PDB file of C-alpha atoms and ligand atoms in Angstrom:
ATOM      1  CA  MET A 626     -99.450  12.374 111.013  1.00  0.00           C
ATOM      2  CA  ASN A 627    -101.024  11.701 114.443  1.00  0.00           C
ATOM      3  CA  ILE A 628    -100.939  15.001 116.308  1.00  0.00           C
ATOM      4  CA  GLY A 629    -101.951  15.300 119.958  1.00  0.00           C
ATOM      5  CA  ILE A 630    -103.358  18.421 121.587  1.00  0.00           C
ATOM      6  CA  LEU A 631    -103.536  18.673 125.361  1.00  0.00           C
ATOM      7  CA  GLY A 632    -105.915  21.448 126.465  1.00  0.00           C
ATOM      8  CA  LEU A 633    -108.803  22.056 124.070  1.00  0.00           C
ATOM      9  CA  GLY A 634    -109.408  25.789 124.486  1.00  0.00           C
ATOM     10  CA  LEU A 635    -108.920  28.806 122.234  1.00  0.00           C
ATOM     11  CA  ILE A 636    -105.375  27.925 121.127  1.00  0.00           C
ATOM     12  CA  GLY A 637    -105.608  24.111 121.283  1.00  0.00           C
ATOM     13  CA  GLY A 638    -108.992  24.043 119.543  1.00  0.00           C
ATOM     14  CA  SER A 639    -107.815  26.453 116.833  1.00  0.00           C
ATOM     15  CA  LEU A 640    -104.694  24.357 116.172  1.00  0.00           C
ATOM     16  CA  GLY A 641    -106.958  21.320 115.865  1.00  0.00           C
ATOM     17  CA  PHE A 642    -109.173  22.942 113.223  1.00  0.00           C
ATOM     18  CA  ASP A 643    -106.281  23.880 110.928  1.00  0.00           C
ATOM     19  CA  LEU A 644    -104.177  20.735 111.374  1.00  0.00           C
ATOM     20  CA  ARG A 645    -107.186  18.465 110.922  1.00  0.00           C
ATOM     21  CA  SER A 646    -108.170  20.266 107.721  1.00  0.00           C
ATOM     22  CA  GLN A 647    -104.704  19.402 106.356  1.00  0.00           C
ATOM     23  CA  GLY A 648    -105.461  15.684 106.838  1.00  0.00           C
ATOM     24  CA  HIS A 649    -103.639  15.085 110.126  1.00  0.00           C
ATOM     25  CA  HIS A 650    -105.339  12.796 112.628  1.00  0.00           C
ATOM     26  CA  ILE A 651    -105.949  14.913 115.729  1.00  0.00           C
ATOM     27  CA  LEU A 652    -106.082  13.368 119.193  1.00  0.00           C
ATOM     28  CA  GLY A 653    -107.370  15.798 121.805  1.00  0.00           C
ATOM     29  CA  VAL A 654    -107.222  15.613 125.590  1.00  0.00           C
ATOM     30  CA  SER A 655    -108.941  18.098 127.867  1.00  0.00           C
ATOM     31  CA  ARG A 656    -110.007  18.347 131.489  1.00  0.00           C
ATOM     32  CA  ARG A 657    -113.765  18.224 130.993  1.00  0.00           C
ATOM     33  CA  GLU A 658    -115.704  15.500 129.221  1.00  0.00           C
ATOM     34  CA  SER A 659    -118.123  18.138 127.863  1.00  0.00           C
ATOM     35  CA  THR A 660    -115.206  20.003 126.217  1.00  0.00           C
ATOM     36  CA  CYS A 661    -114.012  16.773 124.586  1.00  0.00           C
ATOM     37  CA  GLU A 662    -117.485  16.147 123.185  1.00  0.00           C
ATOM     38  CA  LYS A 663    -117.739  19.723 121.880  1.00  0.00           C
ATOM     39  CA  ALA A 664    -114.290  19.561 120.242  1.00  0.00           C
ATOM     40  CA  VAL A 665    -115.299  16.436 118.318  1.00  0.00           C
ATOM     41  CA  ALA A 666    -118.720  17.867 117.402  1.00  0.00           C
ATOM     42  CA  LEU A 667    -117.176  21.135 116.156  1.00  0.00           C
ATOM     43  CA  GLY A 668    -114.624  19.232 114.066  1.00  0.00           C
ATOM     44  CA  SER A 669    -111.518  20.446 115.880  1.00  0.00           C
ATOM     45  CA  VAL A 670    -110.329  16.915 116.729  1.00  0.00           C
ATOM     46  CA  ASP A 671    -110.941  13.387 115.444  1.00  0.00           C
ATOM     47  CA  GLN A 672    -110.947  11.770 118.871  1.00  0.00           C
ATOM     48  CA  ALA A 673    -110.971  13.267 122.348  1.00  0.00           C
ATOM     49  CA  SER A 674    -110.695  12.040 125.897  1.00  0.00           C
ATOM     50  CA  VAL A 675    -110.017  13.201 129.431  1.00  0.00           C
ATOM     51  CA  GLU A 676    -107.370  10.455 129.645  1.00  0.00           C
ATOM     52  CA  LEU A 677    -103.773  11.390 128.827  1.00  0.00           C
ATOM     53  CA  SER A 678    -103.197   7.843 127.518  1.00  0.00           C
ATOM     54  CA  LEU A 679    -105.002   8.845 124.292  1.00  0.00           C
ATOM     55  CA  LEU A 680    -101.874  10.813 123.385  1.00  0.00           C
ATOM     56  CA  ALA A 681     -99.654   7.696 123.391  1.00  0.00           C
ATOM     57  CA  ALA A 682    -100.301   7.320 119.648  1.00  0.00           C
ATOM     58  CA  ALA A 683     -99.324  10.914 118.816  1.00  0.00           C
ATOM     59  CA  GLU A 684     -96.041  11.639 117.005  1.00  0.00           C
ATOM     60  CA  VAL A 685     -96.136  15.288 118.078  1.00  0.00           C
ATOM     61  CA  VAL A 686     -97.977  16.735 121.097  1.00  0.00           C
ATOM     62  CA  PHE A 687     -98.900  20.419 121.552  1.00  0.00           C
ATOM     63  CA  ILE A 688     -99.472  21.313 125.213  1.00  0.00           C
ATOM     64  CA  CYS A 689    -102.114  24.069 125.209  1.00  0.00           C
ATOM     65  CA  THR A 690    -103.334  24.146 128.817  1.00  0.00           C
ATOM     66  CA  PRO A 691    -103.301  27.319 130.944  1.00  0.00           C
ATOM     67  CA  LEU A 692     -99.723  28.408 131.658  1.00  0.00           C
ATOM     68  CA  ALA A 693     -99.577  27.151 135.269  1.00  0.00           C
ATOM     69  CA  LEU A 694    -100.585  23.641 134.170  1.00  0.00           C
ATOM     70  CA  ILE A 695     -98.103  23.146 131.325  1.00  0.00           C
ATOM     71  CA  VAL A 696     -95.284  21.680 133.446  1.00  0.00           C
ATOM     72  CA  PRO A 697     -97.516  19.636 135.836  1.00  0.00           C
ATOM     73  CA  GLN A 698     -99.506  18.225 132.911  1.00  0.00           C
ATOM     74  CA  PHE A 699     -96.317  17.443 131.015  1.00  0.00           C
ATOM     75  CA  GLU A 700     -94.965  15.563 134.068  1.00  0.00           C
ATOM     76  CA  GLN A 701     -98.067  13.359 134.031  1.00  0.00           C
ATOM     77  CA  LEU A 702     -98.051  13.032 130.251  1.00  0.00           C
ATOM     78  CA  ILE A 703     -94.538  11.602 129.833  1.00  0.00           C
ATOM     79  CA  ALA A 704     -95.474   8.303 131.481  1.00  0.00           C
ATOM     80  CA  HIS A 705     -97.677   7.671 128.411  1.00  0.00           C
ATOM     81  CA  LEU A 706     -95.273   8.703 125.640  1.00  0.00           C
ATOM     82  CA  PRO A 707     -92.569   6.816 123.724  1.00  0.00           C
ATOM     83  CA  VAL A 708     -89.258   8.743 123.811  1.00  0.00           C
ATOM     84  CA  THR A 709     -89.574   9.522 120.109  1.00  0.00           C
ATOM     85  CA  THR A 710     -92.623  11.762 120.610  1.00  0.00           C
ATOM     86  CA  VAL A 711     -91.877  15.403 119.901  1.00  0.00           C
ATOM     87  CA  VAL A 712     -93.451  17.671 122.513  1.00  0.00           C
ATOM     88  CA  THR A 713     -94.010  21.408 122.210  1.00  0.00           C
ATOM     89  CA  ASP A 714     -96.059  23.920 124.182  1.00  0.00           C
ATOM     90  CA  VAL A 715     -97.797  27.213 123.368  1.00  0.00           C
ATOM     91  CA  GLY A 716     -97.307  29.012 126.690  1.00  0.00           C
ATOM     92  CA  SER A 717     -97.073  32.815 126.665  1.00  0.00           C
ATOM     93  CA  ALA A 718     -93.907  32.820 128.822  1.00  0.00           C
ATOM     94  CA  LYS A 719     -91.002  30.549 128.004  1.00  0.00           C
ATOM     95  CA  ALA A 720     -87.978  30.608 130.335  1.00  0.00           C
ATOM     96  CA  GLU A 721     -89.465  28.728 133.313  1.00  0.00           C
ATOM     97  CA  ILE A 722     -91.242  26.164 131.143  1.00  0.00           C
ATOM     98  CA  VAL A 723     -88.211  25.413 128.972  1.00  0.00           C
ATOM     99  CA  LYS A 724     -85.988  25.187 132.053  1.00  0.00           C
ATOM    100  CA  ALA A 725     -88.361  22.688 133.684  1.00  0.00           C
ATOM    101  CA  ILE A 726     -89.176  20.484 130.686  1.00  0.00           C
ATOM    102  CA  SER A 727     -85.918  20.381 128.667  1.00  0.00           C
ATOM    103  CA  PRO A 728     -83.984  18.247 131.192  1.00  0.00           C
ATOM    104  CA  LEU A 729     -86.901  15.779 131.331  1.00  0.00           C
ATOM    105  CA  TRP A 730     -87.605  15.410 127.611  1.00  0.00           C
ATOM    106  CA  ASN A 731     -84.982  15.572 124.920  1.00  0.00           C
ATOM    107  CA  ASN A 732     -87.510  15.942 122.104  1.00  0.00           C
ATOM    108  CA  PHE A 733     -89.004  19.145 123.508  1.00  0.00           C
ATOM    109  CA  ILE A 734     -89.096  22.556 121.900  1.00  0.00           C
ATOM    110  CA  GLY A 735     -90.841  25.556 123.469  1.00  0.00           C
ATOM    111  CA  GLY A 736     -93.181  27.610 121.307  1.00  0.00           C
ATOM    112  CA  HIS A 737     -95.496  30.613 121.455  1.00  0.00           C
ATOM    113  CA  PRO A 738     -97.982  31.596 118.756  1.00  0.00           C
ATOM    114  CA  MET A 739     -98.482  35.369 118.860  1.00  0.00           C
ATOM    115  CA  ALA A 740    -102.189  35.052 118.076  1.00  0.00           C
ATOM    116  CA  GLY A 741    -105.293  35.129 120.191  1.00  0.00           C
ATOM    117  CA  THR A 742    -108.605  36.758 120.972  1.00  0.00           C
ATOM    118  CA  THR A 743    -110.158  38.080 124.177  1.00  0.00           C
ATOM    119  CA  ASP A 744    -112.309  34.915 124.436  1.00  0.00           C
ATOM    120  CA  SER A 745    -111.382  31.542 125.836  1.00  0.00           C
ATOM    121  CA  GLY A 746    -112.510  27.922 125.753  1.00  0.00           C
ATOM    122  CA  ILE A 747    -113.309  25.559 122.904  1.00  0.00           C
ATOM    123  CA  GLU A 748    -116.236  27.759 121.761  1.00  0.00           C
ATOM    124  CA  ALA A 749    -113.722  30.545 121.055  1.00  0.00           C
ATOM    125  CA  ALA A 750    -111.518  28.345 118.825  1.00  0.00           C
ATOM    126  CA  GLN A 751    -111.370  29.502 115.230  1.00  0.00           C
ATOM    127  CA  ARG A 752    -109.955  28.512 111.874  1.00  0.00           C
ATOM    128  CA  HIS A 753    -106.917  30.311 110.388  1.00  0.00           C
ATOM    129  CA  LEU A 754    -106.057  31.994 113.707  1.00  0.00           C
ATOM    130  CA  PHE A 755    -102.308  31.722 113.072  1.00  0.00           C
ATOM    131  CA  VAL A 756    -102.159  32.916 109.445  1.00  0.00           C
ATOM    132  CA  ASP A 757     -99.563  35.695 109.001  1.00  0.00           C
ATOM    133  CA  LYS A 758     -98.980  35.820 112.768  1.00  0.00           C
ATOM    134  CA  PRO A 759     -95.539  35.442 114.394  1.00  0.00           C
ATOM    135  CA  TYR A 760     -94.864  32.042 115.995  1.00  0.00           C
ATOM    136  CA  VAL A 761     -91.808  31.950 118.261  1.00  0.00           C
ATOM    137  CA  LEU A 762     -89.776  28.767 118.779  1.00  0.00           C
ATOM    138  CA  THR A 763     -87.213  28.621 121.581  1.00  0.00           C
ATOM    139  CA  PRO A 764     -84.902  25.638 120.999  1.00  0.00           C
ATOM    140  CA  VAL A 765     -81.967  25.199 123.382  1.00  0.00           C
ATOM    141  CA  THR A 766     -78.523  23.805 122.571  1.00  0.00           C
ATOM    142  CA  THR A 767     -79.645  20.242 123.359  1.00  0.00           C
ATOM    143  CA  THR A 768     -82.828  20.317 121.227  1.00  0.00           C
ATOM    144  CA  PRO A 769     -82.472  17.724 118.432  1.00  0.00           C
ATOM    145  CA  THR A 770     -82.630  19.114 114.887  1.00  0.00           C
ATOM    146  CA  THR A 771     -85.326  16.580 114.011  1.00  0.00           C
ATOM    147  CA  ALA A 772     -87.624  17.962 116.745  1.00  0.00           C
ATOM    148  CA  ILE A 773     -87.051  21.516 115.499  1.00  0.00           C
ATOM    149  CA  THR A 774     -87.709  20.515 111.887  1.00  0.00           C
ATOM    150  CA  VAL A 775     -90.937  18.646 112.664  1.00  0.00           C
ATOM    151  CA  VAL A 776     -92.439  21.480 114.726  1.00  0.00           C
ATOM    152  CA  GLU A 777     -91.261  24.098 112.219  1.00  0.00           C
ATOM    153  CA  SER A 778     -92.956  22.313 109.340  1.00  0.00           C
ATOM    154  CA  ILE A 779     -96.248  22.054 111.255  1.00  0.00           C
ATOM    155  CA  VAL A 780     -96.099  25.722 112.287  1.00  0.00           C
ATOM    156  CA  ARG A 781     -95.257  26.800 108.737  1.00  0.00           C
ATOM    157  CA  SER A 782     -98.266  24.837 107.455  1.00  0.00           C
ATOM    158  CA  LEU A 783    -100.491  27.014 109.688  1.00  0.00           C
ATOM    159  CA  GLY A 784     -99.394  30.065 107.677  1.00  0.00           C
ATOM    160  CA  ALA A 785     -97.502  31.517 110.647  1.00  0.00           C
ATOM    161  CA  ASN A 786     -94.149  33.350 110.462  1.00  0.00           C
ATOM    162  CA  ILE A 787     -91.482  31.532 112.462  1.00  0.00           C
ATOM    163  CA  TYR A 788     -88.979  33.279 114.744  1.00  0.00           C
ATOM    164  CA  HIS A 789     -86.256  31.597 116.810  1.00  0.00           C
ATOM    165  CA  CYS A 790     -84.808  33.048 120.007  1.00  0.00           C
ATOM    166  CA  GLN A 791     -83.649  32.093 123.462  1.00  0.00           C
ATOM    167  CA  PRO A 792     -86.436  31.598 126.035  1.00  0.00           C
ATOM    168  CA  GLU A 793     -85.210  34.556 128.144  1.00  0.00           C
ATOM    169  CA  GLN A 794     -85.059  36.865 125.112  1.00  0.00           C
ATOM    170  CA  HIS A 795     -88.606  35.843 124.256  1.00  0.00           C
ATOM    171  CA  ASP A 796     -89.802  36.738 127.756  1.00  0.00           C
ATOM    172  CA  TYR A 797     -88.216  40.213 127.679  1.00  0.00           C
ATOM    173  CA  ALA A 798     -89.573  40.922 124.196  1.00  0.00           C
ATOM    174  CA  VAL A 799     -93.135  39.819 124.973  1.00  0.00           C
ATOM    175  CA  SER A 800     -93.139  41.742 128.232  1.00  0.00           C
ATOM    176  CA  TRP A 801     -92.869  44.916 126.098  1.00  0.00           C
ATOM    177  CA  ILE A 802     -95.381  44.163 123.405  1.00  0.00           C
ATOM    178  CA  SER A 803     -97.829  41.763 125.033  1.00  0.00           C
ATOM    179  CA  HIS A 804     -97.687  41.624 128.833  1.00  0.00           C
ATOM    180  CA  LEU A 805     -97.110  45.365 129.488  1.00  0.00           C
ATOM    181  CA  PRO A 806     -99.998  46.320 127.153  1.00  0.00           C
ATOM    182  CA  VAL A 807    -102.384  44.088 129.134  1.00  0.00           C
ATOM    183  CA  MET A 808    -101.509  45.929 132.357  1.00  0.00           C
ATOM    184  CA  VAL A 809    -101.587  49.365 130.692  1.00  0.00           C
ATOM    185  CA  SER A 810    -104.920  48.658 129.035  1.00  0.00           C
ATOM    186  CA  SER A 811    -106.401  47.336 132.276  1.00  0.00           C
ATOM    187  CA  SER A 812    -105.201  50.479 134.104  1.00  0.00           C
ATOM    188  CA  LEU A 813    -106.830  52.614 131.412  1.00  0.00           C
ATOM    189  CA  ILE A 814    -110.222  50.991 132.010  1.00  0.00           C
ATOM    190  CA  ALA A 815    -109.761  51.233 135.807  1.00  0.00           C
ATOM    191  CA  ALA A 816    -108.784  54.926 135.551  1.00  0.00           C
ATOM    192  CA  CYS A 817    -111.932  55.701 133.531  1.00  0.00           C
ATOM    193  CA  LEU A 818    -114.034  53.956 136.186  1.00  0.00           C
ATOM    194  CA  SER A 819    -112.562  56.269 138.842  1.00  0.00           C
ATOM    195  CA  GLU A 820    -114.681  59.121 137.419  1.00  0.00           C
ATOM    196  CA  THR A 821    -116.803  60.210 140.382  1.00  0.00           C
ATOM    197  CA  ASP A 822    -119.593  61.942 138.451  1.00  0.00           C
ATOM    198  CA  PRO A 823    -121.951  59.150 137.321  1.00  0.00           C
ATOM    199  CA  ASP A 824    -123.365  61.278 134.485  1.00  0.00           C
ATOM    200  CA  VAL A 825    -119.865  61.914 133.080  1.00  0.00           C
ATOM    201  CA  LEU A 826    -118.963  58.241 133.395  1.00  0.00           C
ATOM    202  CA  GLN A 827    -122.138  57.208 131.596  1.00  0.00           C
ATOM    203  CA  LEU A 828    -121.512  59.772 128.865  1.00  0.00           C
ATOM    204  CA  ALA A 829    -117.919  58.531 128.453  1.00  0.00           C
ATOM    205  CA  GLN A 830    -119.205  54.963 128.101  1.00  0.00           C
ATOM    206  CA  LYS A 831    -121.655  56.092 125.396  1.00  0.00           C
ATOM    207  CA  LEU A 832    -119.016  58.147 123.535  1.00  0.00           C
ATOM    208  CA  ALA A 833    -116.327  55.417 123.591  1.00  0.00           C
ATOM    209  CA  SER A 834    -115.609  54.475 119.988  1.00  0.00           C
ATOM    210  CA  SER A 835    -112.871  52.844 117.906  1.00  0.00           C
ATOM    211  CA  GLY A 836    -109.927  54.467 119.741  1.00  0.00           C
ATOM    212  CA  PHE A 837    -111.107  53.203 123.100  1.00  0.00           C
ATOM    213  CA  ARG A 838    -112.012  49.840 121.593  1.00  0.00           C
ATOM    214  CA  ASP A 839    -108.373  49.467 120.382  1.00  0.00           C
ATOM    215  CA  THR A 840    -106.692  50.674 123.550  1.00  0.00           C
ATOM    216  CA  SER A 841    -108.926  48.763 125.993  1.00  0.00           C
ATOM    217  CA  ARG A 842    -109.091  45.463 124.102  1.00  0.00           C
ATOM    218  CA  VAL A 843    -106.255  43.562 125.758  1.00  0.00           C
ATOM    219  CA  GLY A 844    -107.059  44.907 129.250  1.00  0.00           C
ATOM    220  CA  GLY A 845    -110.599  43.602 128.927  1.00  0.00           C
ATOM    221  CA  GLY A 846    -109.484  40.098 127.933  1.00  0.00           C
ATOM    222  CA  ASN A 847    -108.946  36.765 129.677  1.00  0.00           C
ATOM    223  CA  SER A 848    -108.074  37.701 133.289  1.00  0.00           C
ATOM    224  CA  GLU A 849    -106.639  34.265 134.072  1.00  0.00           C
ATOM    225  CA  LEU A 850    -104.189  34.648 131.200  1.00  0.00           C
ATOM    226  CA  GLY A 851    -103.222  38.146 132.434  1.00  0.00           C
ATOM    227  CA  VAL A 852    -102.408  36.820 135.889  1.00  0.00           C
ATOM    228  CA  MET A 853    -100.371  33.984 134.379  1.00  0.00           C
ATOM    229  CA  MET A 854     -98.351  36.465 132.294  1.00  0.00           C
ATOM    230  CA  ALA A 855     -97.513  38.399 135.474  1.00  0.00           C
ATOM    231  CA  ARG A 856     -96.702  35.264 137.476  1.00  0.00           C
ATOM    232  CA  TYR A 857     -94.543  33.609 134.842  1.00  0.00           C
ATOM    233  CA  ASN A 858     -92.858  36.690 133.440  1.00  0.00           C
ATOM    234  CA  ARG A 859     -92.683  38.730 136.641  1.00  0.00           C
ATOM    235  CA  GLN A 860     -89.148  40.132 136.417  1.00  0.00           C
ATOM    236  CA  ALA A 861     -89.411  41.249 132.815  1.00  0.00           C
ATOM    237  CA  LEU A 862     -92.902  42.678 133.342  1.00  0.00           C
ATOM    238  CA  LEU A 863     -91.829  44.665 136.431  1.00  0.00           C
ATOM    239  CA  ARG A 864     -88.924  46.108 134.442  1.00  0.00           C
ATOM    240  CA  SER A 865     -91.289  47.155 131.635  1.00  0.00           C
ATOM    241  CA  LEU A 866     -93.849  48.603 134.063  1.00  0.00           C
ATOM    242  CA  GLN A 867     -91.158  50.732 135.735  1.00  0.00           C
ATOM    243  CA  GLN A 868     -90.137  52.174 132.372  1.00  0.00           C
ATOM    244  CA  TYR A 869     -93.768  52.775 131.476  1.00  0.00           C
ATOM    245  CA  ARG A 870     -94.352  54.657 134.748  1.00  0.00           C
ATOM    246  CA  HIS A 871     -91.253  56.759 134.019  1.00  0.00           C
ATOM    247  CA  HIS A 872     -92.603  57.746 130.590  1.00  0.00           C
ATOM    248  CA  LEU A 873     -96.052  58.489 131.999  1.00  0.00           C
ATOM    249  CA  ASP A 874     -94.440  60.748 134.639  1.00  0.00           C
ATOM    250  CA  GLU A 875     -92.514  62.557 131.912  1.00  0.00           C
ATOM    251  CA  LEU A 876     -95.690  63.195 129.922  1.00  0.00           C
ATOM    252  CA  THR A 877     -97.479  64.369 133.086  1.00  0.00           C
ATOM    253  CA  ASN A 878     -94.644  66.825 133.789  1.00  0.00           C
ATOM    254  CA  LEU A 879     -94.720  68.202 130.258  1.00  0.00           C
ATOM    255  CA  ILE A 880     -98.463  68.805 130.489  1.00  0.00           C
ATOM    256  CA  GLU A 881     -98.185  70.359 133.978  1.00  0.00           C
ATOM    257  CA  GLN A 882     -95.463  72.680 132.664  1.00  0.00           C
ATOM    258  CA  LYS A 883     -97.501  73.439 129.492  1.00  0.00           C
ATOM    259  CA  ASN A 884     -94.456  72.416 127.524  1.00  0.00           C
ATOM    260  CA  TRP A 885     -96.358  71.870 124.298  1.00  0.00           C
ATOM    261  CA  ALA A 886     -93.295  71.971 122.042  1.00  0.00           C
ATOM    262  CA  VAL A 887     -91.557  69.081 123.769  1.00  0.00           C
ATOM    263  CA  LEU A 888     -94.839  67.194 124.074  1.00  0.00           C
ATOM    264  CA  GLU A 889     -95.305  67.514 120.322  1.00  0.00           C
ATOM    265  CA  GLU A 890     -91.759  66.278 119.681  1.00  0.00           C
ATOM    266  CA  ARG A 891     -92.422  63.300 121.944  1.00  0.00           C
ATOM    267  CA  LEU A 892     -95.696  62.428 120.193  1.00  0.00           C
ATOM    268  CA  LYS A 893     -94.069  62.829 116.763  1.00  0.00           C
ATOM    269  CA  SER A 894     -91.264  60.467 117.686  1.00  0.00           C
ATOM    270  CA  THR A 895     -93.646  57.795 119.021  1.00  0.00           C
ATOM    271  CA  HIS A 896     -95.838  58.221 115.918  1.00  0.00           C
ATOM    272  CA  GLU A 897     -92.799  57.374 113.778  1.00  0.00           C
ATOM    273  CA  ALA A 898     -91.492  54.596 116.050  1.00  0.00           C
ATOM    274  CA  ARG A 899     -94.852  52.776 116.036  1.00  0.00           C
ATOM    275  CA  ARG A 900     -94.286  51.704 112.425  1.00  0.00           C
ATOM    276  CA  ASP A 901     -91.357  49.498 113.460  1.00  0.00           C
ATOM    277  CA  PHE A 902     -93.671  47.513 115.709  1.00  0.00           C
ATOM    278  CA  VAL A 903     -96.801  47.150 113.642  1.00  0.00           C
ATOM    279  CA  GLU A 904     -95.888  47.429 109.956  1.00  0.00           C
TER     280      GLU A 904
HETATM  281  P1  NAP B 918    -108.214  28.541 127.184  1.00  0.00           P
HETATM  282  O1  NAP B 918    -109.070  28.974 126.040  1.00  0.00           O
HETATM  283  O2  NAP B 918    -108.694  28.766 128.566  1.00  0.00           O
HETATM  284  O3  NAP B 918    -107.884  27.004 126.966  1.00  0.00           O
HETATM  285  C1  NAP B 918    -107.207  26.197 127.860  1.00  0.00           C
HETATM  286  C2  NAP B 918    -107.951  24.891 127.942  1.00  0.00           C
HETATM  287  O4  NAP B 918    -107.206  23.977 128.728  1.00  0.00           O
HETATM  288  C3  NAP B 918    -109.312  25.044 128.633  1.00  0.00           C
HETATM  289  O5  NAP B 918    -110.330  25.186 127.685  1.00  0.00           O
HETATM  290  C4  NAP B 918    -109.438  23.769 129.448  1.00  0.00           C
HETATM  291  O6  NAP B 918    -110.416  22.928 128.891  1.00  0.00           O
HETATM  292  C5  NAP B 918    -108.110  23.053 129.272  1.00  0.00           C
HETATM  293  N1  NAP B 918    -107.589  22.579 130.536  1.00  0.00           N
HETATM  294  C6  NAP B 918    -107.610  23.195 131.726  1.00  0.00           C
HETATM  295  N2  NAP B 918    -107.041  22.411 132.649  1.00  0.00           N
HETATM  296  C7  NAP B 918    -106.656  21.293 132.019  1.00  0.00           C
HETATM  297  C8  NAP B 918    -106.048  20.089 132.431  1.00  0.00           C
HETATM  298  N3  NAP B 918    -105.680  19.902 133.697  1.00  0.00           N
HETATM  299  N4  NAP B 918    -105.815  19.138 131.505  1.00  0.00           N
HETATM  300  C9  NAP B 918    -106.165  19.311 130.237  1.00  0.00           C
HETATM  301  N5  NAP B 918    -106.783  20.418 129.782  1.00  0.00           N
HETATM  302  C10 NAP B 918    -107.015  21.386 130.672  1.00  0.00           C
HETATM  303  O7  NAP B 918    -106.787  29.225 127.108  1.00  0.00           O
HETATM  304  P2  NAP B 918    -105.935  29.631 125.807  1.00  0.00           P
HETATM  305  O8  NAP B 918    -106.151  31.082 125.561  1.00  0.00           O
HETATM  306  O9  NAP B 918    -106.185  28.658 124.701  1.00  0.00           O
HETATM  307  O10 NAP B 918    -104.476  29.478 126.390  1.00  0.00           O
HETATM  308  C11 NAP B 918    -103.853  28.218 126.436  1.00  0.00           C
HETATM  309  C12 NAP B 918    -102.355  28.410 126.421  1.00  0.00           C
HETATM  310  O11 NAP B 918    -102.036  29.169 125.261  1.00  0.00           O
HETATM  311  C13 NAP B 918    -101.813  29.174 127.621  1.00  0.00           C
HETATM  312  O12 NAP B 918    -100.675  28.515 128.096  1.00  0.00           O
HETATM  313  C14 NAP B 918    -101.491  30.543 127.061  1.00  0.00           C
HETATM  314  O13 NAP B 918    -100.357  31.094 127.711  1.00  0.00           O
HETATM  315  C15 NAP B 918    -101.201  30.244 125.610  1.00  0.00           C
HETATM  316  N6  NAP B 918    -101.497  31.327 124.678  1.00  0.00           N
HETATM  317  C16 NAP B 918    -102.661  32.041 124.773  1.00  0.00           C
HETATM  318  C17 NAP B 918    -102.916  33.063 123.865  1.00  0.00           C
HETATM  319  C18 NAP B 918    -104.185  33.883 123.912  1.00  0.00           C
HETATM  320  O14 NAP B 918    -104.211  34.993 123.410  1.00  0.00           O
HETATM  321  N7  NAP B 918    -105.260  33.394 124.484  1.00  0.00           N
HETATM  322  C19 NAP B 918    -101.992  33.346 122.838  1.00  0.00           C
HETATM  323  C20 NAP B 918    -100.835  32.570 122.747  1.00  0.00           C
HETATM  324  C21 NAP B 918    -100.603  31.566 123.682  1.00  0.00           C
HETATM  325  P3  NAP B 918    -111.644  22.313 129.703  1.00  0.00           P
HETATM  326  O15 NAP B 918    -112.817  22.978 129.071  1.00  0.00           O
HETATM  327  O16 NAP B 918    -111.530  20.863 129.428  1.00  0.00           O
HETATM  328  O17 NAP B 918    -111.501  22.664 131.154  1.00  0.00           O
END
């Protein structure tokens, strides 16, 4: 199958590696000529160009640009595509994108692979990134079954686990487990930096080990992506942040009041609840 990828970065480049290794012919389009050359040299795509017209021959196109560019790039792309082309995107927020693209392109289905690293760009692309990871698809009532089936079979071939939901449900769910953690983790790093004694700060930086590595990872990631999450999932993220602040206040109160029994109960219950998210 001819598969097009628009935006050859971490996600687009990684998709290219896996789909190409399955024998698909991968057509890549990116903004910079140097990225196109690298993607071909690394083996992520068969052909690459800065011209959207390269994607005219693709049967399925994955739009993998930064979030803010998905709709504008799609609007330029459609002039080059036959109506039969199935288009999907990988954006981390879905409602606005699906609302904008669905009326313009019948064969469109929104998607979001729940996989990534803190790095970006074609150099960060890696093989098998999507194996055993959730991959959300957000068809709407007008999405043709054929478009759903084609994208599902490609996603399944990546080794990902497919979930279907409405775009709005997706945005609320990811605000809890993806977008809120970025803001919490960033605040954690910022709070540590507020230490006024330089010797203590330096010692803390030396002592930081696996626990801090885990809890600071997403806050120390791609800042552009973090801003996009906030811009494109603002309502849901604000709702999650308010709840988070409420729980932080409750913990602060318990510690101020030396209420160790209730604090222990709280920590026990979150210890048990964590399993439902990560196991
Ligand atoms: P990324 O590594 O920065 O890749 C995006 C690529 O898009 C850049 O390398 C850039 O390539 C290219 N690009 C920029 N402007 C373009 C344009 N006008 N036309 C064509 N290509 C353009 O970002 P990413 O992490 O792969 O994220 C891409 C999408 O995946 C985002 O929508 C994000 O929401 C979604 N996503 C990200 C993650 C994650 O953890 N990173 C996870 C799931 C989904 P050039 O070098 O050519 O400029």
